[in-house]
Amino acid sequence: MALLIKNGEIVTADSRYVADIWCEGETITHIAPDIEVPAGAEVIDASGKYVFPGFIDPHTHIYLPFMGTYSKDDYESGTKAALIGGTTTIFDMCTPGRGTTPLEGFETWTRQASGKAACDYAFHVGVAGFDESTPAQLREIVAKGIGSFKIFLAYKGALGIDDEELYETLRIAKELGVITAAHCENSTLISSLQKDLLARGVTGTEGHHASRPPRVEAEGVHHLMTFAELTGASVYIVHLSCVEALEEALRARLRGVDVSIETLIQYLLIDKNYAELGNFEGAKYVMSPPLRDASNQPILWNALRQGLIQTVATDHAPFDFFTQKRMGEHDFTKIPNGIPAIEDRVNLLYTHGVAEGRLDLQTFVAVASTNAAKTFNLFPRKGTIQPGCDADLVVYDPAYRGTISAATQTQNVDYNAFEGWEIKGKPTHVSVRGQLAVRDGKFVGTPGRGRLLRTTR
Ligand code: URP
Ligand code: ZN
Ligand code: ZN
Ligand code: ZN
């Protein structure tokens, strides 16, 4: 199997030049101008197009038992959607609930993904409790090649952990040299505020933001930073949404806490007004932390440009509007949280970042691919284009113009939060380890070919 991509403009996080890329087997073997076309090779003419390293979504929920239901994609539909949108590696959150051990969670998520995933994947393995068996389990999981844990400071009683468990998890993460991804919201404040709102008769979607205001997230970040500082553990804040939370993280970074920060494409582009649309339409936009006031958006874009925020993810968590979101029609606390975006993240970030002048091409590649690879020990195998690395490549047409719609999407959910939005650019060809998974915008990949990646150092 050989693949030759000719005449494209190669763009990585630190370079930009026109050359051909020759891939043999699963890896890039040669990059040079005017490589001769060998017999039998698949040749793609990328003239007038960019060639990017495969994009990495560091935060998805393809399989997610949550709030009394399950997210809609499976690893086949979710990874097909990812690939069509240019994402060649996902980090799925393996999130066993309280009462289920990390090892059981790891086994369940591995079973769900294997034989189905069409792109490569890694897991952040969830710790939703801590007893005397947990340290040995976490050691075993790291020995299997898992380099990151996941914890929730929110979702009390379901996924969330208490302070003692937080301390113990970070302590062992530090000992094992792995990074801990954390959902930062203060769960006690959320449940108290929810109770107060419901008692006052606030049952609609407007209650969601009111029960999780920016200070609730900022307090979650502050809390994590304190524990990270005192344990010396490396941490990764998932889905940071607002300036208050960013300030807490940056203050901690200044005093030496090893913290990386992720925001989401949703927070960069849509705001809290969407979650308050009438006719229960707002439920499509309910996620946690909530969509924020639009005044946060220029600050998040600026933080990306300045390198203060490292990654843009999706937190892809698809729940159907007509059935699953309706579970919370009379009580906002029962709306399954999540806004799907795995298919559209890259095109939206390119359109509103690069095409509209908010991000340069290098920063775009960094925040959508390279920085995740570096943070989670996949670099330089993933996240860049150079001989020796996996041939995960995206041929991207910046001249494409189109519109996002649920009617034409691959992700398995009955709505799209970006319905009708124009995109300026789209992948034409996408390869996973040297094999085309998207040709001329159509999925041609192989479900089951995706591999679980080792993310330990
Ligand atoms: O609303 C969200 N974010 N849903 C998915 C679960 C989580 O908190 O990441
Ligand atoms: Zn979360
Ligand atoms: Zn606190
Ligand atoms: Zn999430």
Coordinates of C-alpha atoms and ligand atoms in Angstrom, one line a residue:
M1 CA 0.0 0.0 0.0
A2 CA 1.5 3.3 -1.1
L3 CA 0.1 6.8 -1.1
L4 CA 1.6 9.9 -2.8
I5 CA 0.1 13.3 -2.2
K6 CA 1.4 15.7 -4.8
N7 CA 1.7 19.5 -4.9
G8 CA -0.1 20.4 -1.7
E9 CA 1.0 23.1 0.7
I10 CA 2.1 21.3 3.8
V11 CA 1.1 23.1 7.0
T12 CA 2.3 22.0 10.4
A13 CA 2.4 24.0 13.7
D14 CA 5.8 25.4 12.8
S15 CA 6.2 25.2 9.0
R16 CA 4.6 25.8 5.7
Y17 CA 5.9 24.8 2.3
V18 CA 4.9 23.1 -1.0
A19 CA 6.2 19.5 -1.4
D20 CA 5.0 15.9 -2.2
I21 CA 4.5 13.4 0.6
W22 CA 5.3 9.7 0.0
C23 CA 3.8 7.2 2.4
E24 CA 4.6 3.5 2.5
G25 CA 2.6 1.2 4.7
E26 CA 1.5 3.1 7.7
T27 CA 4.1 5.9 7.8
I28 CA 5.4 8.9 5.9
T29 CA 8.7 7.9 4.4
H30 CA 9.7 10.8 2.2
I31 CA 8.9 14.5 1.7
A32 CA 10.4 16.3 -1.3
P33 CA 9.4 18.4 -4.3
D34 CA 8.5 16.5 -7.5
I35 CA 8.6 12.9 -6.3
E36 CA 8.2 10.6 -9.2
V37 CA 5.0 8.6 -9.4
P38 CA 5.8 5.0 -8.7
A39 CA 3.7 2.2 -10.3
G40 CA 0.8 1.1 -8.2
A41 CA 0.7 4.1 -5.9
E42 CA -2.5 5.9 -5.1
V43 CA -1.9 9.5 -6.1
I44 CA -3.8 12.5 -4.9
D45 CA -3.3 15.9 -6.6
A46 CA -3.4 18.4 -3.8
S47 CA -2.7 21.5 -6.0
G48 CA -4.3 24.6 -4.5
K49 CA -5.0 22.7 -1.2
Y50 CA -3.4 22.5 2.2
V51 CA -2.1 19.3 3.6
F52 CA -2.5 19.2 7.4
P53 CA -1.5 16.6 10.0
G54 CA -4.5 14.5 11.0
F55 CA -6.5 16.5 13.5
I56 CA -6.9 15.3 17.1
D57 CA -10.0 15.7 19.2
P58 CA -8.8 15.4 22.8
H59 CA -12.3 15.1 24.3
T60 CA -15.2 13.0 23.0
H61 CA -17.9 10.8 24.4
I62 CA -18.7 8.2 21.8
Y63 CA -19.9 5.8 24.3
L64 CA -21.5 7.5 27.3
P65 CA -24.1 6.1 29.7
F66 CA -25.2 9.4 31.3
M67 CA -28.3 11.0 32.9
G68 CA -30.5 8.0 32.4
T69 CA -29.6 7.4 28.7
Y70 CA -26.8 6.7 26.3
S71 CA -25.1 9.0 23.8
K72 CA -26.2 8.2 20.3
D73 CA -23.1 7.4 18.3
D74 CA -21.2 4.2 18.5
Y75 CA -17.5 3.9 17.5
E76 CA -18.4 3.3 13.9
S77 CA -20.7 6.3 13.3
G78 CA -18.7 8.5 15.6
T79 CA -15.3 7.8 14.0
K80 CA -16.8 8.0 10.5
A81 CA -18.1 11.5 11.3
A82 CA -14.8 12.4 12.8
L83 CA -12.9 11.3 9.7
I84 CA -15.2 13.2 7.3
G85 CA -14.5 16.3 9.3
G86 CA -10.7 15.7 9.2
T87 CA -10.2 14.2 12.7
T88 CA -8.0 11.1 12.6
T89 CA -7.5 10.5 16.3
I90 CA -9.9 10.9 19.2
F91 CA -9.5 10.7 22.9
D92 CA -12.7 9.2 24.2
M93 CA -13.6 9.7 27.8
C94 CA -13.8 6.3 29.5
T95 CA -16.2 7.2 32.2
P96 CA -17.4 4.4 34.6
G97 CA -19.9 5.7 37.1
R98 CA -19.6 5.5 40.8
G99 CA -19.5 1.9 41.9
T100 CA -17.8 0.8 38.8
T101 CA -14.0 0.4 38.9
P102 CA -11.6 2.1 36.5
L103 CA -10.5 -1.4 35.3
E104 CA -14.1 -2.4 34.6
G105 CA -14.6 0.9 32.8
F106 CA -11.5 0.4 30.7
E107 CA -12.6 -3.1 29.7
T108 CA -16.1 -1.9 28.8
W109 CA -14.9 1.0 26.6
T110 CA -12.3 -1.2 25.0
R111 CA -15.0 -3.7 24.0
Q112 CA -17.2 -0.9 22.7
A113 CA -14.4 0.5 20.5
S114 CA -12.6 -2.5 19.2
G115 CA -13.9 -3.8 15.8
K116 CA -15.8 -0.6 15.2
A117 CA -13.5 2.5 15.3
A118 CA -12.3 3.6 11.8
C119 CA -9.8 6.0 13.2
D120 CA -7.2 5.7 16.0
Y121 CA -8.3 6.4 19.5
A122 CA -7.0 6.7 23.0
F123 CA -8.8 6.8 26.4
H124 CA -8.7 9.2 29.3
V125 CA -9.6 6.6 32.0
G126 CA -12.2 7.8 34.5
V127 CA -11.8 7.5 38.3
A128 CA -15.2 7.8 39.9
G129 CA -14.3 6.7 43.4
F130 CA -11.3 5.5 45.4
D131 CA -10.9 2.5 47.6
E132 CA -8.0 0.2 48.6
S133 CA -8.2 -1.6 45.3
T134 CA -7.9 1.6 43.2
P135 CA -4.1 2.2 43.3
A136 CA -3.4 -1.3 41.9
Q137 CA -6.0 -0.9 39.2
L138 CA -4.6 2.4 38.1
R139 CA -1.1 1.0 38.0
E140 CA -2.4 -1.9 35.8
I141 CA -4.2 0.6 33.5
V142 CA -1.0 2.7 33.1
A143 CA 1.0 -0.5 32.5
K144 CA -1.4 -1.2 29.6
G145 CA -0.4 2.1 28.0
I146 CA -3.0 4.6 29.3
G147 CA -1.3 7.9 30.0
S148 CA -4.2 10.0 31.3
F149 CA -7.0 9.8 33.9
K150 CA -10.3 11.6 33.9
I151 CA -12.1 13.0 37.0
F152 CA -15.3 15.0 37.5
L153 CA -15.7 17.6 40.2
A154 CA -19.3 18.0 39.0
Y155 CA -22.1 15.4 38.7
K156 CA -22.3 14.6 42.4
G157 CA -23.4 11.0 43.1
A158 CA -23.0 9.9 39.4
L159 CA -19.5 10.5 38.1
G160 CA -18.1 13.0 40.6
I161 CA -15.5 12.4 43.3
D162 CA -15.0 13.9 46.7
D163 CA -11.9 15.8 48.0
E164 CA -10.2 12.8 49.5
E165 CA -10.7 10.8 46.3
L166 CA -9.4 13.8 44.3
Y167 CA -6.3 14.0 46.5
E168 CA -5.6 10.2 46.3
T169 CA -6.1 10.2 42.5
L170 CA -3.8 13.1 41.9
R171 CA -1.2 11.6 44.2
I172 CA -1.1 8.3 42.3
A173 CA -1.2 10.1 39.0
K174 CA 1.9 12.1 40.0
E175 CA 3.6 8.9 41.1
L176 CA 2.8 7.1 37.8
G177 CA 3.7 10.2 35.7
V178 CA 0.3 10.5 34.0
I179 CA -1.8 13.6 33.5
T180 CA -5.3 14.0 34.9
A181 CA -8.1 15.6 32.8
A182 CA -10.7 17.3 35.0
H183 CA -14.2 18.6 34.6
C184 CA -14.2 21.6 36.9
E185 CA -17.4 22.8 38.4
N186 CA -18.3 22.8 42.1
S187 CA -20.9 20.1 42.4
T188 CA -22.3 21.3 45.8
L189 CA -23.0 24.7 44.5
I190 CA -24.7 23.3 41.4
S191 CA -27.0 21.0 43.4
S192 CA -27.9 23.8 45.9
L193 CA -28.5 26.3 43.1
Q194 CA -30.6 23.8 41.1
K195 CA -32.7 23.1 44.2
D196 CA -33.3 26.8 44.8
L197 CA -34.3 27.4 41.2
L198 CA -36.7 24.5 41.0
A199 CA -38.3 25.6 44.3
R200 CA -38.9 29.0 42.8
G201 CA -40.6 27.4 39.8
V202 CA -37.7 27.8 37.3
T203 CA -38.0 24.6 35.3
G204 CA -37.0 25.7 31.8
T205 CA -33.6 25.7 30.0
E206 CA -32.8 29.2 31.4
G207 CA -32.3 27.4 34.7
H208 CA -29.3 25.6 33.4
H209 CA -26.9 28.6 33.2
A210 CA -28.4 30.1 36.3
S211 CA -27.5 26.9 38.2
R212 CA -23.9 26.9 36.9
P213 CA -22.8 30.5 36.6
P214 CA -19.1 31.3 35.7
R215 CA -18.1 31.5 39.4
V216 CA -19.2 27.8 39.9
E217 CA -16.7 26.8 37.1
A218 CA -14.0 29.2 38.4
E219 CA -14.4 27.7 41.9
G220 CA -14.0 24.2 40.3
V221 CA -10.8 25.3 38.6
H222 CA -9.5 27.0 41.7
H223 CA -10.2 23.8 43.7
L224 CA -8.4 21.6 41.2
M225 CA -5.4 24.0 41.1
T226 CA -5.0 23.8 44.8
F227 CA -5.0 20.0 44.8
A228 CA -2.6 20.0 41.8
E229 CA -0.3 22.4 43.5
L230 CA -0.1 20.3 46.7
T231 CA 0.3 17.0 45.0
G232 CA 2.6 18.2 42.2
A233 CA 0.3 16.4 39.7
S234 CA 0.0 17.5 36.0
V235 CA -3.6 18.4 35.1
Y236 CA -5.6 19.2 32.0
I237 CA -8.7 21.3 32.4
V238 CA -11.4 20.1 30.0
H239 CA -14.0 22.4 28.4
L240 CA -13.0 25.7 29.9
S241 CA -15.7 28.2 29.0
C242 CA -15.2 31.6 30.6
V243 CA -12.8 34.3 31.7
E244 CA -13.3 33.7 35.4
A245 CA -12.2 30.1 35.1
L246 CA -9.3 31.1 32.8
E247 CA -8.0 33.6 35.3
E248 CA -7.9 30.9 38.0
A249 CA -6.0 28.5 35.8
L250 CA -3.5 31.2 34.7
R251 CA -2.9 32.4 38.2
A252 CA -2.1 28.8 39.2
R253 CA 0.2 28.4 36.1
L254 CA 2.1 31.5 37.2
R255 CA 2.9 29.9 40.6
G256 CA 4.1 26.8 38.9
V257 CA 1.2 24.4 38.6
D258 CA 1.6 22.2 35.5
V259 CA -1.8 22.9 33.9
S260 CA -2.9 22.6 30.3
I261 CA -6.2 24.1 29.2
E262 CA -8.8 22.9 26.7
T263 CA -11.7 25.0 25.3
L264 CA -14.4 23.8 22.9
I265 CA -15.5 24.9 19.5
Q266 CA -19.0 25.5 21.0
Y267 CA -17.8 28.1 23.5
L268 CA -15.9 29.9 20.8
L269 CA -18.9 30.3 18.5
I270 CA -22.2 30.0 20.3
D271 CA -23.4 31.7 23.4
K272 CA -26.0 31.4 26.2
N273 CA -28.8 32.9 24.2
Y274 CA -29.0 29.7 22.2
A275 CA -29.7 27.7 25.3
E276 CA -32.6 30.0 26.1
L277 CA -34.4 29.6 22.8
G278 CA -38.2 29.0 23.1
N279 CA -40.2 25.9 22.3
F280 CA -37.6 23.9 24.2
E281 CA -35.2 24.5 21.3
G282 CA -32.7 25.7 23.9
A283 CA -32.3 22.1 25.1
K284 CA -30.2 21.4 22.0
Y285 CA -27.7 23.8 23.5
V286 CA -27.6 22.5 27.0
M287 CA -24.2 21.3 28.0
S288 CA -21.9 21.7 31.0
P289 CA -20.3 24.0 31.7
P290 CA -23.0 26.0 30.0
L291 CA -22.6 28.2 26.9
R292 CA -21.6 31.6 28.2
D293 CA -22.2 35.2 27.6
A294 CA -20.7 36.2 24.2
S295 CA -18.3 38.6 25.8
N296 CA -16.2 35.6 26.7
Q297 CA -15.5 34.6 23.1
P298 CA -13.0 37.2 22.1
I299 CA -11.1 36.4 25.3
L300 CA -11.0 32.7 24.5
W301 CA -9.8 33.4 20.9
N302 CA -7.1 35.7 22.2
A303 CA -6.0 33.1 24.7
L304 CA -5.6 30.6 21.8
R305 CA -3.6 33.0 19.8
Q306 CA -1.4 33.8 22.9
G307 CA -0.8 30.1 23.6
L308 CA -2.6 30.4 27.0
I309 CA -5.2 27.8 25.9
Q310 CA -3.6 24.7 24.3
T311 CA -6.5 22.8 22.6
V312 CA -9.9 23.1 21.0
A313 CA -12.0 20.0 21.5
T314 CA -15.7 19.1 21.0
D315 CA -16.8 17.2 24.1
H316 CA -18.9 15.4 21.5
A317 CA -21.9 14.0 23.5
P318 CA -24.8 13.5 21.1
F319 CA -28.4 13.1 22.5
D320 CA -31.4 13.3 20.2
F321 CA -33.6 16.4 20.6
F322 CA -36.9 14.7 19.9
T323 CA -36.5 12.0 22.5
Q324 CA -33.5 12.2 24.8
K325 CA -33.4 16.0 25.4
R326 CA -37.1 15.9 26.0
M327 CA -36.5 14.0 29.2
G328 CA -36.0 17.4 30.7
E329 CA -38.9 19.2 29.3
H330 CA -40.4 19.9 32.7
D331 CA -37.1 20.0 34.6
F332 CA -33.9 21.5 33.2
T333 CA -31.8 19.3 35.5
K334 CA -32.9 16.2 33.6
I335 CA -31.9 17.4 30.1
P336 CA -29.0 15.1 29.0
N337 CA -26.0 17.5 28.8
G338 CA -24.0 17.7 25.5
I339 CA -23.7 19.4 22.2
P340 CA -22.4 17.1 19.3
A341 CA -19.7 18.6 17.1
I342 CA -17.1 15.9 16.2
E343 CA -17.9 16.2 12.5
D344 CA -17.8 20.0 12.3
R345 CA -15.0 21.1 14.7
V346 CA -12.2 21.5 12.2
N347 CA -14.3 23.2 9.5
L348 CA -15.8 25.6 12.0
L349 CA -12.4 26.4 13.5
Y350 CA -10.9 26.9 10.1
T351 CA -13.8 29.1 8.9
H352 CA -14.1 31.3 12.0
G353 CA -10.5 31.0 13.0
V354 CA -8.3 31.1 9.8
A355 CA -10.7 32.3 7.1
E356 CA -12.0 35.1 9.3
G357 CA -8.5 36.2 10.5
R358 CA -8.7 35.2 14.2
L359 CA -6.0 32.4 14.0
D360 CA -3.0 32.0 11.7
L361 CA -2.6 28.6 10.0
Q362 CA 0.1 27.5 12.4
T363 CA -1.9 28.2 15.5
F364 CA -4.9 26.5 13.9
V365 CA -2.9 23.3 13.4
A366 CA -1.4 23.6 16.9
V367 CA -4.7 23.9 18.8
A368 CA -6.6 21.4 16.7
S369 CA -3.8 18.7 16.5
T370 CA -0.2 19.2 17.6
N371 CA -0.7 20.5 21.1
A372 CA -3.0 17.5 22.0
A373 CA -0.4 15.1 20.6
K374 CA 2.3 16.8 22.7
T375 CA 0.2 16.9 25.9
F376 CA -0.8 13.3 25.7
N377 CA 2.5 11.8 24.5
L378 CA 1.6 11.0 20.9
F379 CA 4.0 13.5 19.4
P380 CA 5.7 13.2 16.9
R381 CA 3.9 10.0 15.9
K382 CA 0.7 12.1 15.5
G383 CA 0.2 15.8 15.3
T384 CA 2.8 16.7 12.6
I385 CA 4.1 15.8 9.1
Q386 CA 7.6 14.4 8.9
P387 CA 9.3 11.2 7.8
G388 CA 8.7 8.4 10.4
C389 CA 5.3 9.6 11.7
D390 CA 2.0 8.0 11.1
A391 CA 0.6 8.8 7.7
D392 CA -2.5 10.6 9.1
L393 CA -3.0 13.4 6.6
V394 CA -5.8 15.8 5.7
V395 CA -6.0 17.3 2.2
Y396 CA -8.0 20.5 2.8
D397 CA -9.8 22.6 0.2
P398 CA -9.9 26.2 1.4
A399 CA -12.1 27.1 -1.6
Y400 CA -15.0 24.9 -0.6
R401 CA -18.2 26.6 0.4
G402 CA -21.0 24.7 2.0
T403 CA -23.6 24.6 4.8
I404 CA -23.8 22.5 7.9
S405 CA -27.0 20.5 8.3
A406 CA -28.4 17.5 10.3
A407 CA -29.9 16.3 7.0
T408 CA -26.5 15.6 5.5
Q409 CA -24.4 14.8 8.6
T410 CA -22.8 11.4 9.5
Q411 CA -22.8 11.8 13.3
N412 CA -25.8 9.8 14.6
V413 CA -28.0 12.5 16.1
D414 CA -31.2 14.2 15.0
Y415 CA -30.1 17.8 15.1
N416 CA -27.0 19.9 14.5
A417 CA -26.3 22.9 16.8
F418 CA -24.8 24.7 13.8
E419 CA -27.7 24.1 11.4
G420 CA -27.4 26.4 8.4
W421 CA -24.0 27.7 9.3
E422 CA -21.7 28.3 6.3
I423 CA -18.3 26.6 6.2
K424 CA -15.4 27.9 4.2
G425 CA -13.2 24.9 3.7
K426 CA -13.4 21.1 4.0
P427 CA -11.3 18.0 3.8
T428 CA -11.3 16.3 0.4
H429 CA -9.1 13.4 1.3
V430 CA -8.1 12.0 4.7
S431 CA -5.7 9.1 5.5
V432 CA -5.3 7.0 8.6
R433 CA -1.9 5.4 8.8
G434 CA -1.5 5.5 5.0
Q435 CA -4.9 4.2 4.0
L436 CA -7.5 6.6 2.6
A437 CA -10.5 6.9 4.9
V438 CA -12.1 9.8 3.0
R439 CA -11.9 10.2 -0.8
D440 CA -13.5 13.3 -2.5
G441 CA -15.3 14.0 0.8
K442 CA -16.9 10.5 1.0
F443 CA -16.1 7.9 3.7
V444 CA -14.1 5.0 2.2
G445 CA -12.4 3.8 5.4
T446 CA -12.6 0.6 7.3
P447 CA -14.5 0.3 10.6
G448 CA -12.4 -1.7 13.0
R449 CA -9.1 -0.5 11.6
G450 CA -8.7 2.1 14.3
R451 CA -6.2 1.2 17.0
L452 CA -6.1 1.9 20.7
L453 CA -3.0 4.1 21.1
R454 CA -0.5 3.9 23.9
T455 CA -0.2 7.3 25.6
T456 CA 2.3 6.6 28.3
R457 CA 5.8 8.2 28.0
Ligands
URP1 O1 -22.4 18.7 28.8 C1 -21.4 17.9 28.7 N1 -20.2 18.4 28.8 N2 -21.7 16.6 28.5 C2 -20.8 15.5 28.5 C3 -20.2 15.1 29.8 C4 -19.2 16.1 30.3 O2 -19.4 16.7 31.3 O3 -18.1 16.2 29.6
ZN2 ZN -17.4 17.5 31.4
ZN3 ZN -12.9 24.9 46.4
ZN4 ZN -16.9 15.6 28.3

